[in-house]
Coordinates of C-alpha atoms in Angstrom, one line a residue:
M1 CA 1.0 13.1 -4.3
A2 CA 0.9 10.6 -1.5
I3 CA 2.0 7.4 -0.7
I4 CA -1.2 4.9 0.2
A5 CA -0.3 1.4 2.1
L6 CA -2.4 -1.9 2.3
V7 CA -1.5 -4.1 5.2
S8 CA -3.7 -6.6 6.6
A9 CA -3.4 -9.0 10.3
K10 CA -3.4 -12.6 9.0
G11 CA -4.2 -14.5 6.5
S12 CA -4.9 -14.0 2.3
P13 CA -7.8 -11.0 2.3
G14 CA -6.8 -9.7 -1.0
V15 CA -3.9 -6.8 0.0
T16 CA -1.5 -7.9 -3.2
T17 CA -5.1 -8.2 -5.7
T18 CA -6.1 -5.3 -4.5
A19 CA -2.7 -3.0 -4.7
L20 CA -3.0 -4.1 -8.3
A21 CA -6.3 -3.8 -9.0
C22 CA -6.4 -0.1 -7.6
T23 CA -3.1 0.3 -9.8
L24 CA -4.4 -1.0 -13.2
T25 CA -7.9 1.3 -12.4
W26 CA -7.4 4.6 -10.9
H27 CA -6.4 7.6 -13.1
R28 CA -3.1 9.2 -11.9
R29 CA 0.4 8.2 -12.2
L30 CA 0.9 5.4 -9.8
L31 CA 4.3 3.4 -8.8
L32 CA 3.4 0.4 -6.8
A33 CA 5.9 -1.2 -4.5
E34 CA 5.8 -4.4 -3.1
C35 CA 7.5 -4.6 0.6
D36 CA 5.9 -7.5 2.0
P37 CA 8.6 -9.0 4.1
A38 CA 8.0 -12.3 3.1
G39 CA 8.3 -11.7 -0.4
G40 CA 6.3 -10.4 -3.9
S41 CA 4.2 -12.7 -6.2
I42 CA 3.5 -10.2 -8.8
L43 CA 6.7 -10.7 -11.3
A44 CA 5.4 -15.0 -11.2
G45 CA 1.9 -14.2 -10.5
Y46 CA 0.0 -12.0 -12.8
L47 CA 3.7 -10.9 -15.6
G48 CA 3.8 -14.7 -15.5
G49 CA 7.6 -14.9 -15.2
A50 CA 7.5 -13.0 -18.2
L51 CA 10.7 -11.2 -17.5
D52 CA 14.8 -12.1 -17.8
G53 CA 17.0 -11.7 -14.8
P54 CA 16.8 -10.1 -11.1
R55 CA 14.7 -6.9 -10.4
G56 CA 13.2 -5.4 -7.6
I57 CA 13.6 -4.0 -4.4
G58 CA 16.1 -6.6 -3.7
E59 CA 18.6 -5.6 -5.8
L60 CA 17.9 -2.0 -4.9
A61 CA 18.6 -2.9 -1.3
V62 CA 21.6 -4.8 -2.3
G63 CA 23.0 -1.7 -4.3
E64 CA 21.7 0.6 -1.4
L65 CA 24.1 -1.6 0.8
R66 CA 27.0 -1.3 -1.4
D67 CA 27.2 1.6 -3.1
G68 CA 24.9 4.0 -2.0
N69 CA 22.7 4.6 -5.1
L70 CA 19.3 3.9 -4.8
E71 CA 18.9 7.5 -6.5
S72 CA 20.4 6.4 -10.0
A73 CA 19.7 2.3 -9.8
F74 CA 15.9 3.0 -9.1
W75 CA 14.4 3.7 -12.3
S76 CA 16.1 0.3 -14.0
Q77 CA 14.7 -1.7 -11.3
L78 CA 10.9 -0.9 -12.0
V79 CA 8.4 -3.1 -14.8
D80 CA 5.9 -0.4 -16.8
L81 CA 2.4 -2.3 -16.6
D82 CA 1.4 -0.2 -19.3
A83 CA 3.9 0.0 -21.6
P84 CA 5.4 2.2 -22.6
K85 CA 3.4 4.8 -21.1
R86 CA 4.9 4.8 -17.8
E87 CA 2.0 5.7 -16.2
R88 CA 1.6 2.4 -13.9
L89 CA 5.0 1.0 -13.0
L90 CA 5.5 -2.0 -10.5
L91 CA 9.0 -2.3 -8.4
P92 CA 8.6 -6.0 -7.7
G93 CA 9.2 -7.2 -3.7
V94 CA 11.8 -9.5 -2.7
V95 CA 11.8 -13.3 -4.4
D96 CA 15.0 -14.6 -2.7
P97 CA 14.2 -15.1 0.6
A98 CA 18.2 -14.3 1.1
Q99 CA 17.7 -11.2 0.0
A100 CA 15.0 -10.0 2.7
G101 CA 18.0 -9.0 5.1
S102 CA 18.6 -6.3 2.9
V103 CA 15.6 -4.8 2.6
T104 CA 14.0 -4.1 6.7
P105 CA 17.0 -2.4 7.6
L106 CA 16.1 -0.2 4.2
W107 CA 12.5 0.6 5.3
Q108 CA 12.8 3.8 6.1
R109 CA 15.3 4.8 3.8
F110 CA 12.6 3.3 0.9
A111 CA 9.7 5.7 2.7
D112 CA 11.5 8.6 2.4
F113 CA 12.5 8.0 -0.6
F114 CA 8.9 7.1 -2.4
G115 CA 7.7 10.0 -0.4
S116 CA 10.2 12.6 -2.6
L117 CA 8.7 11.4 -6.2
A118 CA 5.5 13.6 -5.0
G119 CA 8.1 15.9 -5.7
G120 CA 9.5 14.3 -9.2
D121 CA 8.9 15.3 -12.3
P122 CA 6.9 13.7 -12.9
P123 CA 5.7 12.8 -9.8
Y124 CA 4.1 9.5 -8.6
D125 CA 1.6 8.9 -6.4
V126 CA 3.2 5.6 -4.6
V127 CA 1.0 2.4 -3.4
V128 CA 2.5 -0.2 -1.5
D129 CA 1.6 -4.0 -0.6
C130 CA 2.8 -3.7 3.0
G131 CA 1.8 -7.5 3.8
R132 CA 0.9 -8.8 6.8
L133 CA 2.5 -7.4 9.7
H134 CA 2.9 -10.6 11.4
V135 CA 6.1 -11.3 9.9
V136 CA 10.0 -10.0 10.7
G137 CA 11.0 -7.0 9.6
P138 CA 7.6 -5.6 8.9
P139 CA 7.6 -1.5 6.7
W140 CA 6.9 0.2 10.1
P141 CA 8.7 3.6 8.5
I142 CA 6.8 2.9 5.2
L143 CA 3.4 3.1 7.6
R144 CA 4.5 5.9 9.7
A145 CA 5.2 7.7 6.1
A146 CA 2.0 6.9 4.5
S147 CA -1.2 10.0 4.1
V148 CA -3.5 6.6 3.9
V149 CA -2.9 3.0 5.7
L150 CA -5.7 0.9 4.3
L151 CA -5.8 -2.4 6.7
V152 CA -7.8 -5.0 4.4
S153 CA -9.9 -7.9 6.3
R154 CA -12.1 -10.1 5.6
A155 CA -16.1 -9.1 7.6
R156 CA -16.2 -12.6 9.0
L157 CA -15.7 -13.0 12.7
P158 CA -12.4 -15.2 12.6
D159 CA -10.8 -12.4 10.3
L160 CA -12.0 -9.0 12.7
S161 CA -10.8 -10.9 15.8
G162 CA -7.2 -10.7 14.6
T163 CA -7.7 -6.9 12.4
R164 CA -8.9 -5.2 15.4
A165 CA -6.1 -6.4 17.5
M166 CA -3.6 -5.2 14.5
A167 CA -6.0 -1.8 14.2
R168 CA -5.3 -1.3 18.0
K169 CA -1.0 -1.6 17.6
I170 CA -1.0 0.4 14.5
E171 CA -2.6 3.1 16.8
R172 CA -0.6 2.8 19.5
D173 CA 2.7 3.1 17.2
F174 CA 1.1 6.0 15.1
A175 CA 0.7 7.4 18.5
E176 CA 3.8 7.5 19.5
H177 CA 5.8 8.1 16.2
R178 CA 3.0 11.5 16.1
V179 CA 1.2 10.3 12.8
P180 CA -1.7 12.5 11.9
P181 CA -4.8 11.3 13.1
G182 CA -6.9 9.6 10.6
T183 CA -4.5 8.1 8.3
L184 CA -5.5 4.9 8.9
R185 CA -9.1 3.4 7.4
L186 CA -10.8 0.2 7.2
L187 CA -11.0 -1.7 3.4
L188 CA -13.5 -5.2 4.0
V189 CA -13.2 -8.4 1.3
G190 CA -16.5 -9.9 0.2
D191 CA -20.0 -10.8 2.6
G192 CA -19.8 -10.8 6.2
H193 CA -21.1 -8.5 8.8
S194 CA -21.9 -4.9 7.5
D195 CA -20.1 -2.1 7.8
G196 CA -21.8 -0.2 10.3
E197 CA -21.1 -3.4 12.4
V198 CA -17.2 -3.5 11.4
S199 CA -16.8 0.2 12.3
K200 CA -18.7 0.2 15.9
A201 CA -16.9 -3.4 17.1
L202 CA -13.5 -2.1 15.4
R203 CA -14.0 1.8 16.7
L204 CA -12.4 2.5 12.8
P205 CA -14.1 3.4 9.7
V206 CA -14.5 1.4 7.3
I207 CA -13.4 3.2 3.6
A208 CA -14.9 0.8 1.1
R209 CA -15.7 -3.0 0.8
L210 CA -14.7 -4.8 -2.3
P211 CA -16.7 -7.9 -3.9
D212 CA -15.7 -11.2 -3.8
D213 CA -14.8 -11.8 -7.0
P214 CA -12.5 -15.0 -7.6
R215 CA -12.5 -15.0 -11.4
T216 CA -10.7 -11.3 -11.5
A217 CA -8.7 -12.5 -8.7
G218 CA -7.3 -15.4 -10.5
V219 CA -6.3 -13.5 -13.5
L220 CA -4.2 -10.8 -11.3
G221 CA -3.2 -13.7 -9.0
L222 CA -2.1 -15.8 -12.0
G223 CA -1.5 -13.7 -15.4
G224 CA -4.6 -13.5 -17.8
T225 CA -6.3 -11.0 -19.4
V226 CA -8.5 -8.0 -17.0
R227 CA -11.4 -7.2 -17.5
A228 CA -12.1 -3.4 -16.2
G229 CA -15.7 -4.2 -16.5
R230 CA -15.8 -7.0 -13.3
P231 CA -16.7 -6.3 -10.1
L232 CA -13.6 -6.3 -8.1
M233 CA -11.5 -4.1 -11.1
R234 CA -14.5 -1.9 -10.9
A235 CA -14.9 -1.5 -6.9
A236 CA -11.4 -1.1 -6.8
G237 CA -11.4 2.1 -9.6
A238 CA -13.9 3.7 -7.4
L239 CA -12.1 3.3 -4.6
E240 CA -10.0 6.1 -5.5
V241 CA -12.7 8.5 -4.7
P242 CA -13.0 8.1 -1.0
V243 CA -8.7 7.6 -1.1
G244 CA -8.9 10.9 -2.9
A245 CA -11.3 13.2 -0.9
L246 CA -9.6 11.4 2.6
L247 CA -6.0 12.6 1.3
E248 CA -7.8 16.2 0.1
R249 CA -8.6 16.5 3.8
R250 CA -5.6 15.8 5.3
R251 CA -3.8 17.9 3.2
A252 CA -6.5 20.4 4.4
R253 CA -5.7 19.5 7.6
L254 CA -2.3 19.9 7.7
A255 CA -1.9 23.0 6.0
W256 CA -3.6 24.8 9.1
P257 CA -1.9 27.1 11.1
V258 CA -0.9 26.4 14.1
P259 CA -1.4 29.3 16.7
Q260 CA 2.3 30.3 18.1
G261 CA 3.0 28.1 21.5
V262 CA 0.5 25.8 20.8
P263 CA 1.7 22.4 20.1
D264 CA 1.3 20.1 16.9
A265 CA -1.8 17.7 17.1
V266 CA -0.4 13.6 17.3

C-alpha cells in the first residue's frame, strides 16, 4: 500500500480529473485526498453539490488545531464514491479559502496519517491531488512521503517548459530530504511531442500518456454518468499497471539489506 501523489507545474493539465479517474477505475481499495491549497472541486463538480454541510480536509484541519482529534474525526469527513462498499473514498479539499491557512501547517501531520492507512483494517492506498506547486503553502511533506509522484503535463512546448523547471525543483527537494530515487515520473496528457522526446528533454521517464477526452473530462469535472469504456477511463485504469510495477520495484529496493558501515542511498 502506498501514497500516490499527482501534481502539476502550471495551467490545467487535468490533475484532479486524472486522480478521480484513477480512483474510479483501479482495482484496489483507494482514498482520494484533495490536497490542493487552492481548493477542492470534486464536491461541487463531480458530486454536483449534492452533500449538505461542510466536510473535508478543511474541517479536519480546524478540528486538529483545536482538539488534536484527527484520528477520531477522519472517517466522518469522507465521502463514499461507490456507496456502500467503502472501497473508493473521497476526502474533499478546502472549499472556504479561510481554511487554507489552517491546512498548511498540518501537511506533515496529514502525510504521516495517510502513510499509516497502509496498516489499517482494511488498508487503503491514498491517491493525493496536490494541484499546482506554484501556490502558497504547497503540500511538500505529502510529496516527500509519497511512494510515487506523478508530474502531470501536456506534451506541448509551453507546458513542458514549466514542467521541466518544476521537475528540477522537485528533484532538488527530494535529494535534500533523502527521498528514495525513482519516485518521480512524468504523466503526459493529450497530443504533442512523443514520449521519447519529452523524456529525453526533461531527463525524466514517462510512465504513461492519457488521451484528450473532453466528454469524459466534462463528466468528471461537472457531474454525470461515467462510462467505463470511454478513452480516458480506459487509459486511467491501465495506469494502475505501471504504477503498481513501480511500487513493487521501490518496495524491493527499500527491502535490500544495507551492508554495515555503508550509508543509505540518497
